Coordinates of C-alpha atoms and ligand atoms in Angstrom, one line a residue:
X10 CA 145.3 119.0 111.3
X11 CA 144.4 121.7 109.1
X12 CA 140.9 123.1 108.9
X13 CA 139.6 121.5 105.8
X14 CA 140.5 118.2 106.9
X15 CA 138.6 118.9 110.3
X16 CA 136.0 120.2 108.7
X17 CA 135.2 117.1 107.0
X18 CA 136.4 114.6 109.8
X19 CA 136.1 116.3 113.6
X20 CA 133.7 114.0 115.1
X21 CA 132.3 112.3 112.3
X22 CA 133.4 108.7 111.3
X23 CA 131.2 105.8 109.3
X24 CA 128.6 104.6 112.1
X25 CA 129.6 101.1 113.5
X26 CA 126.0 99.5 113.4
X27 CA 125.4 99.9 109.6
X28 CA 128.7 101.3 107.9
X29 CA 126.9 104.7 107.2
X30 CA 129.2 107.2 106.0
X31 CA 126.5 110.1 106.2
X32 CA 125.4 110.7 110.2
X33 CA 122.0 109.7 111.0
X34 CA 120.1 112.2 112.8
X35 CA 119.3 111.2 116.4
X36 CA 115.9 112.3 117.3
X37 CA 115.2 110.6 120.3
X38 CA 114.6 112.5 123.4
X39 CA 115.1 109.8 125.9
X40 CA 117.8 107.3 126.3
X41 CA 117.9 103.5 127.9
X42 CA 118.8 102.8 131.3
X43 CA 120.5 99.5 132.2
X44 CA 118.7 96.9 134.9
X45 CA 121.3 98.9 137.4
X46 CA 119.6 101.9 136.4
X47 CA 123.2 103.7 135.4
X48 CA 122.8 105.3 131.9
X49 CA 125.5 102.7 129.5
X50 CA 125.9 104.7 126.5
X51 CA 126.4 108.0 128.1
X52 CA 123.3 109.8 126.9
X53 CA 120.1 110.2 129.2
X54 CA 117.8 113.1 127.5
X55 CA 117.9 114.9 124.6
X56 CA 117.7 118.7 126.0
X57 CA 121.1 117.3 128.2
X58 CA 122.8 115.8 125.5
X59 CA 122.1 114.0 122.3
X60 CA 124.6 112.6 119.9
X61 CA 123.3 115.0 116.7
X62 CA 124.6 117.9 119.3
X63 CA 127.3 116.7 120.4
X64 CA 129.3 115.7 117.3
X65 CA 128.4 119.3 116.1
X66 CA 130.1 120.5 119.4
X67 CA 133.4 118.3 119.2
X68 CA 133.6 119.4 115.8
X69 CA 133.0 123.4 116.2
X70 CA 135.3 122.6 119.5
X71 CA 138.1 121.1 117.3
X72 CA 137.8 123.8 114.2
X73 CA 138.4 126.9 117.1
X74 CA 141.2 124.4 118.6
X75 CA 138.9 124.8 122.0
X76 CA 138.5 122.2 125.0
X77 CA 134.8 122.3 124.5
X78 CA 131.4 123.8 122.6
X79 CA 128.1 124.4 123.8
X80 CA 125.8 124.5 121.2
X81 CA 122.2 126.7 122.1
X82 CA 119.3 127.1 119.9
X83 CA 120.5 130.8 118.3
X84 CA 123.8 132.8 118.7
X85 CA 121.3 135.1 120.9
X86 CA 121.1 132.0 123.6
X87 CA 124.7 131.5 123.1
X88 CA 125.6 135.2 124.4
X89 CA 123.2 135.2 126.9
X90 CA 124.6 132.0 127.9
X91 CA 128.1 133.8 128.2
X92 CA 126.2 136.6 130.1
X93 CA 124.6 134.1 132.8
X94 CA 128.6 134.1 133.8
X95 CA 128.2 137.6 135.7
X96 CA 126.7 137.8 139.2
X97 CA 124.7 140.7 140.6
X98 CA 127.1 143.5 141.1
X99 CA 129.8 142.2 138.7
X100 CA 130.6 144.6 135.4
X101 CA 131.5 144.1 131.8
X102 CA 133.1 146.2 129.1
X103 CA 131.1 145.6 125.8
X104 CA 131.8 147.0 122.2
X105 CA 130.0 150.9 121.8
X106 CA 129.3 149.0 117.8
X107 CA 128.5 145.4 117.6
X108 CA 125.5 143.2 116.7
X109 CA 122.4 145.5 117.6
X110 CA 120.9 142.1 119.1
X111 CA 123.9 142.0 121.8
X112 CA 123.6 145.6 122.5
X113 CA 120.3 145.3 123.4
X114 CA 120.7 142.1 125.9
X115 CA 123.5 143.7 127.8
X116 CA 121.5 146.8 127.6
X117 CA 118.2 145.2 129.0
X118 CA 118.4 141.7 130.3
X119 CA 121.6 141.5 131.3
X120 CA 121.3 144.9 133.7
X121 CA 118.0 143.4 134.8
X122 CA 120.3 140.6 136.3
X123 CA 121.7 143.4 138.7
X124 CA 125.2 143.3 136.2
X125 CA 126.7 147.0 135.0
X126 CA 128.0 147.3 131.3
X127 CA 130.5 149.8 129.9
X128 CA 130.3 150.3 126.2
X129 CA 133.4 151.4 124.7
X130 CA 135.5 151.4 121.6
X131 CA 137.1 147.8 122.2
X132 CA 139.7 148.8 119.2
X133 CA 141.0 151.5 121.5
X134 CA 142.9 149.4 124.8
X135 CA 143.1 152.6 126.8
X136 CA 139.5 153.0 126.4
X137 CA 139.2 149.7 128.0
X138 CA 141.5 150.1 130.5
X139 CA 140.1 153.3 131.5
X140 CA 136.2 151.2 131.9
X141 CA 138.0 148.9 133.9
X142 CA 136.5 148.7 137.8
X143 CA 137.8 146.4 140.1
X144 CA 133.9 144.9 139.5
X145 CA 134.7 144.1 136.1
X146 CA 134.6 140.3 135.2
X147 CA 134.2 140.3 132.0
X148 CA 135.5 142.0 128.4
X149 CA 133.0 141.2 125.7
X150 CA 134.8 141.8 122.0
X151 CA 133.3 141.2 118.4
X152 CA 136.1 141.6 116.1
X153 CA 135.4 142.2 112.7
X154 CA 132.1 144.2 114.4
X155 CA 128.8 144.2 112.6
X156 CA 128.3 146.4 111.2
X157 CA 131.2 148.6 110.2
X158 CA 134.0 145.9 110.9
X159 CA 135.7 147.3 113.3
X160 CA 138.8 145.5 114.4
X161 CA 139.6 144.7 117.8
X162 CA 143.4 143.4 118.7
X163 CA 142.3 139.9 120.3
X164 CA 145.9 139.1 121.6
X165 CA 146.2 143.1 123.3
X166 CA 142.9 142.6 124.7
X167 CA 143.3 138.7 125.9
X168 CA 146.7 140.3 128.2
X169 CA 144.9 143.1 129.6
X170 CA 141.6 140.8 130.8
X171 CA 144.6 138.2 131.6
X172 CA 146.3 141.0 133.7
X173 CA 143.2 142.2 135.4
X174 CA 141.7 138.6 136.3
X175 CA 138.6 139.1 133.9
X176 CA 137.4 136.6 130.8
X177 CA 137.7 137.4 127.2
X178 CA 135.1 136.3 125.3
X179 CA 135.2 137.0 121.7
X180 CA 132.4 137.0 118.9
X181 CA 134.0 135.6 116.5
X182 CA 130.9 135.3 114.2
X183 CA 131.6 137.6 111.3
X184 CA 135.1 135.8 111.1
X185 CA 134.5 132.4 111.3
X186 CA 137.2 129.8 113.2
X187 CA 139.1 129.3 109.2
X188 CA 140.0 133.1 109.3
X189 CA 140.5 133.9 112.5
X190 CA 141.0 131.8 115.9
X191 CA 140.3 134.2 119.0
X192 CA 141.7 131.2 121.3
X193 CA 145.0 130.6 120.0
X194 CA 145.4 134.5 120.4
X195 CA 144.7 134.3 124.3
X196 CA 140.9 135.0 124.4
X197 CA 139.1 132.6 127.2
X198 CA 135.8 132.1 124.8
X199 CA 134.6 132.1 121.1
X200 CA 130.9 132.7 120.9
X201 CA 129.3 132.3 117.0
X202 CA 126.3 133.0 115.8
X203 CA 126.3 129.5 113.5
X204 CA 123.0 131.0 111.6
X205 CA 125.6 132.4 109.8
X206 CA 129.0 131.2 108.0
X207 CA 129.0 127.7 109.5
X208 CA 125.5 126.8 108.7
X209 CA 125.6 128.8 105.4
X210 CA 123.0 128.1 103.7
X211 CA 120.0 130.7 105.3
X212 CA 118.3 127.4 106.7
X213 CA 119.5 127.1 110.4
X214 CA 118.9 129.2 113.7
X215 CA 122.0 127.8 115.8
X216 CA 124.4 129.9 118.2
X217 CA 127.8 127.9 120.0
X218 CA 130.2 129.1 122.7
X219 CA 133.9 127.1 122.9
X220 CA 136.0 127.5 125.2
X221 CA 139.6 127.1 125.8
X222 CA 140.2 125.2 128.6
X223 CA 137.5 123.0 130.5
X224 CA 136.8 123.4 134.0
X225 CA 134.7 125.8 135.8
X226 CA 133.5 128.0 133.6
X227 CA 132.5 125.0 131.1
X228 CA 130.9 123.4 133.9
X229 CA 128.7 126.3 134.4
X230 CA 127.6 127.1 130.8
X231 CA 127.3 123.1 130.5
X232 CA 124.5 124.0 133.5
X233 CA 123.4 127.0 131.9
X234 CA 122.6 125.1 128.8
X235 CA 120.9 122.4 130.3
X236 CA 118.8 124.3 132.6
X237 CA 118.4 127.2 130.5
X238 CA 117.0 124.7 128.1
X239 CA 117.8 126.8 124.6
X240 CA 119.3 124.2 122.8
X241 CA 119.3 123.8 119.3
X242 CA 117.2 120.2 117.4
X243 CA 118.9 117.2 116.5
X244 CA 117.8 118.4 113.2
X245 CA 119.5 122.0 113.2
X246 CA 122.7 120.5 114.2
X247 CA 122.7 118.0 111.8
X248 CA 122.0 120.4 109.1
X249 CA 125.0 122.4 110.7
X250 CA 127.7 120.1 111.0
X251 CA 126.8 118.8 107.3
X252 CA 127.3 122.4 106.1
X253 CA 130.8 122.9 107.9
X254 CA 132.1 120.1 106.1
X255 CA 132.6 123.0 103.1
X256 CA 133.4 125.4 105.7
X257 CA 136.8 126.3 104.8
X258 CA 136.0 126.9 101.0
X259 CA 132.7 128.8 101.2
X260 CA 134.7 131.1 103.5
X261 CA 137.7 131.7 101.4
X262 CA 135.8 132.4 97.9
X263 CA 133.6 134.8 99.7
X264 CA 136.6 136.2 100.8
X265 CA 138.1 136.8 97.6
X266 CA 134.3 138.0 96.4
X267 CA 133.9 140.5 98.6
X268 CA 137.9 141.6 98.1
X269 CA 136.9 142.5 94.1
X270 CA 133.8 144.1 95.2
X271 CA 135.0 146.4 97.7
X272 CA 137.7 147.5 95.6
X273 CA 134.8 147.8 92.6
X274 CA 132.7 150.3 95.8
X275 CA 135.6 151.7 96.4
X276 CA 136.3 153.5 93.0
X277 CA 132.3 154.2 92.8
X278 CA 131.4 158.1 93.0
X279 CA 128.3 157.3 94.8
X280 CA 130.0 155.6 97.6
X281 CA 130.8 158.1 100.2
X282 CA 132.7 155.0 102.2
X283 CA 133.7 151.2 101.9
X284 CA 134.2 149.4 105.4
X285 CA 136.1 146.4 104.7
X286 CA 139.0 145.5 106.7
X287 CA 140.9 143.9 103.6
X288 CA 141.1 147.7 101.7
X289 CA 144.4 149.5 102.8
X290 CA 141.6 152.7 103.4
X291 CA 140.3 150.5 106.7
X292 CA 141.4 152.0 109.8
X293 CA 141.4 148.2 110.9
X294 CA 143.6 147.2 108.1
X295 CA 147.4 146.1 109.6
X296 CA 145.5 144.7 112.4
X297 CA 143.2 142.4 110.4
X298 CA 146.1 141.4 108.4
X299 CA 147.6 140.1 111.2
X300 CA 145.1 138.5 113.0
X301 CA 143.1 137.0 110.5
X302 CA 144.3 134.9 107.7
X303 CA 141.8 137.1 105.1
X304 CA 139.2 139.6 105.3
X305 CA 136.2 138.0 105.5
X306 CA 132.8 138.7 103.3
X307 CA 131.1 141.0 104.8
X308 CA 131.0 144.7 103.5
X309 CA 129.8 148.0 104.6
X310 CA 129.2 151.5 102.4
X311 CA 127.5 154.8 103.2
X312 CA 126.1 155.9 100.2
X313 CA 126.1 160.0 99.0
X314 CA 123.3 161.0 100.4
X315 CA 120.6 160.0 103.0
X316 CA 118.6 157.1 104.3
X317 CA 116.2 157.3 101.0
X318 CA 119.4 157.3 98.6
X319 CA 120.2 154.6 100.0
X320 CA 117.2 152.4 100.6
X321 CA 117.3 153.7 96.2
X322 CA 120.2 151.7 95.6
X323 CA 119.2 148.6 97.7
X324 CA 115.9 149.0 95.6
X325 CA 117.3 148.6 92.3
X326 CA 119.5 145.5 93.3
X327 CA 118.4 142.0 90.7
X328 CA 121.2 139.8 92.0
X329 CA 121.2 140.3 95.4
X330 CA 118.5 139.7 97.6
X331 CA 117.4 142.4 100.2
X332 CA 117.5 140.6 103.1
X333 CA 118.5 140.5 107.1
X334 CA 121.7 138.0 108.3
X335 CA 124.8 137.1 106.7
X336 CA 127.3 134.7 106.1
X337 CA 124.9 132.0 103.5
X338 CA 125.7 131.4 99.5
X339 CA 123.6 133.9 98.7
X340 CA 124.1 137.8 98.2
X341 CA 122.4 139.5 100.6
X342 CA 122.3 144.2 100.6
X343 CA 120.8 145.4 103.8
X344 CA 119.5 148.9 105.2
X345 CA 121.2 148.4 108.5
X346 CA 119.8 151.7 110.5
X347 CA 115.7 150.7 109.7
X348 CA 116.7 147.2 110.7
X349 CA 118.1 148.4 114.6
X350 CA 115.4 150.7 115.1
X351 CA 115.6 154.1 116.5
X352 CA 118.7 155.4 118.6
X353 CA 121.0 153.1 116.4
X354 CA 124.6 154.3 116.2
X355 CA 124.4 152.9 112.8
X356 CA 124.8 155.8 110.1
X357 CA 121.5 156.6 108.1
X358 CA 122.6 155.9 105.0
X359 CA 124.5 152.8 105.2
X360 CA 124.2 149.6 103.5
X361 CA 125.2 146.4 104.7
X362 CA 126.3 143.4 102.2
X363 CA 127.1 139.9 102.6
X364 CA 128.9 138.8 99.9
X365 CA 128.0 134.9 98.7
X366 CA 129.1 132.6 96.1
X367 CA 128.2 133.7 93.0
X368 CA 130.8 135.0 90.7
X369 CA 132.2 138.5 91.7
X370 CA 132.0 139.9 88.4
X371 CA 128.3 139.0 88.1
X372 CA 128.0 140.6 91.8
X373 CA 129.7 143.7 90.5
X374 CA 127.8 144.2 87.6
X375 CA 124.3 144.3 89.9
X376 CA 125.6 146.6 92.1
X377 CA 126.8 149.1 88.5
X378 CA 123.5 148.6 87.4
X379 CA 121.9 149.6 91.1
X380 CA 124.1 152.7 91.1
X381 CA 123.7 153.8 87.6
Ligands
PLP20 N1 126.5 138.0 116.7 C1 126.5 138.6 115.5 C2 127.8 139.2 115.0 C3 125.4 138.6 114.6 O1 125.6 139.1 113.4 C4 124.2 138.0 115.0 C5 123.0 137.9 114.2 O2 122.9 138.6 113.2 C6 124.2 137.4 116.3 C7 125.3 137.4 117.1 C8 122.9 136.8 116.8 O3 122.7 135.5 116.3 P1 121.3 134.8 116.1 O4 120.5 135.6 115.1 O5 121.7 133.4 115.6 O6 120.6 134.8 117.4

């Protein structure tokens, strides 16, 4: 089935006790036993399992074309949920740029756990081959990469960790499962931040992790989950799987808004660079081409000039809203270095925007006016 059809059917079907086509939310925490004491209905407490969460799972499972989601309370649990994979001694190879927030956990928490991390440019294979130890377990990949989408090759990577006996796991956030689908390509895990593109709408803290095959490692991030305990309200996910039922569209209009405005930034003499993957000028072009089926909607410039010319232009903005986060219907323009703090690898004067629904020429015209 094609992703718009899943997107509106994946685990969701008219309830049998009242013919409701709309879900109900379950918020019960605690389910029945039978006189035998077994659990009939399959459900036994809400932080295990609860039919809200696991209709958004099946359907975020059957969109990535996984075996299986785990849904967790913020795409922060969901990675640290990946993380709680690596034992004392074990290593991973992480992305020198991704999400700030996952830097920071592999940086802190997860070397607190005993566990060695590599940063390294993922785009460049010899880089990771060269990180490689015979401790490694794990290659940790965020492909387009927040904030400068950089592109990583998923299939390359998925046949080195293959080669090596490691797991690929892929955050797969910024590309959403309609543009790009890190399992098909060999990767062993999707991880999503679903605050973003598939809850859309700036209302929802969710994360997920799918997988591509069940068995032990599903087993232990089904354990993780449990007994970790971050996992997301009936509420959240119901709010979530509602939103993904426009999924596909959102994505692809966003797409083809942030297409016009990065070819606008690109022809604007105040823009020192554009990083979008769908401009020729990205270094990540061919490859994004290939691996995804568009470019996404997230954009990147460096303005002419410092940290202050830029925090000017983000100042001046009408239309879009100066905001953290990504992926909703609305415009959001970001100062991405004051955001990650000091010793950011993020450049000074660099702005980041999500591009949203409103019409592009609109969009365009805000950014002129910014400029001007
Ligand atoms: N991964 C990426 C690429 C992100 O952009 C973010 C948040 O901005 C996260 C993970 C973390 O997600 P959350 O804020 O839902 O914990």
């Amino acid at each position: 089935m094609k992703p718009e059809t899943l997107a509106v059917h994946a685990a969701r079907a008219p309830e049998p006790a009242s013919g409701a086509v709309a879900p109900s939310i379950q918020l019960s925490t605690t389910f029945e036993r039978a006189a035998d004491g077994s659990y009939p209905h399959g459900y036994y407490y809400g932080r295990t399992d609860n039919p809200t969460r696991h209709a958004l799972e099946q359907a975020i499972a059957a969109l990535e074309g996984g075996a299986a989601a785990a849904c967790f309370a913020s795409g922060t649990a969901a990675s640290m949920a990946a993380f709680s994979l690596l034992e004392r001694g074990d290593h991973v190879v992480a992305p020198s740029e991704c999400y700030h927030g996952t830097s920071k956990q592999l940086k802190e928490l997860v070397t607190r756990m005993g566990v060695s991390v590599s940063f390294v440019e993922t785009g460049d294979l010899r880089a990771i081959e060269a990180a490689w130890t015979p401790a490694t377990r794990m290659l940790w990949i965020e492909t387009p990469s927040n904030p400068r989408l950089f592109i990583t090759d998923i299939a390359a990577a998925a046949r080195l960790t293959r080669s090596r006996g490691g797991l690929l796991a892929c955050d797969s956030t910024f590309a959403t499962p309609v543009l790009q689908q890190p399992l098909a390509l060999g990767a062993d895990m999707v991880m999503h931040s679903s605050t973003k593109f598939l809850a859309g709408h700036s209302d929802v803290i969710g994360g997920a992790l799918v997988v591509r095959e069940s068995g032990p490692v599903l087993e232990r991030l089904r354990d993780y989950q449990v007994q970790g305990g971050a996992v997301p309200s009936p509420f959240d996910c119901w709010l979530t799987r509602r939103s993904m039922m426009t999924l596909p569209y959102r994505v692809r209009a966003q797409s083809s808004n942030a297409l016009a405005v990065a070819r606008f930034l690109e022809r604007q003499a105040r823009v020192q660079q554009v990083f979008y993957p769908g401009l020729p000028s990205h270094p990540g072009h061919e490859l994004a081409a290939r691996q995804m089926s568009a470019f996404g909607s997230m954009i990147s410039i460096t303005i002419d000039g410092d940290a202050e010319a830029a925090l000017a232009v983000a100042a001046r903005v009408r239309l879009f809203t100066r905001a953290t986060s990504l992926g909703s219907v609305e415009s959001l323009i970001e100062h991405r270095a004051s955001m990650e703090g000091p010793g950011t690898p993020t450049p000074a004067n660099l702005l980041r925007l999500s591009i949203g629904l409103e019409h592009p020429d609109d969009l365009i015209e805000d950014l002129a006016q910014a400029m001007r």
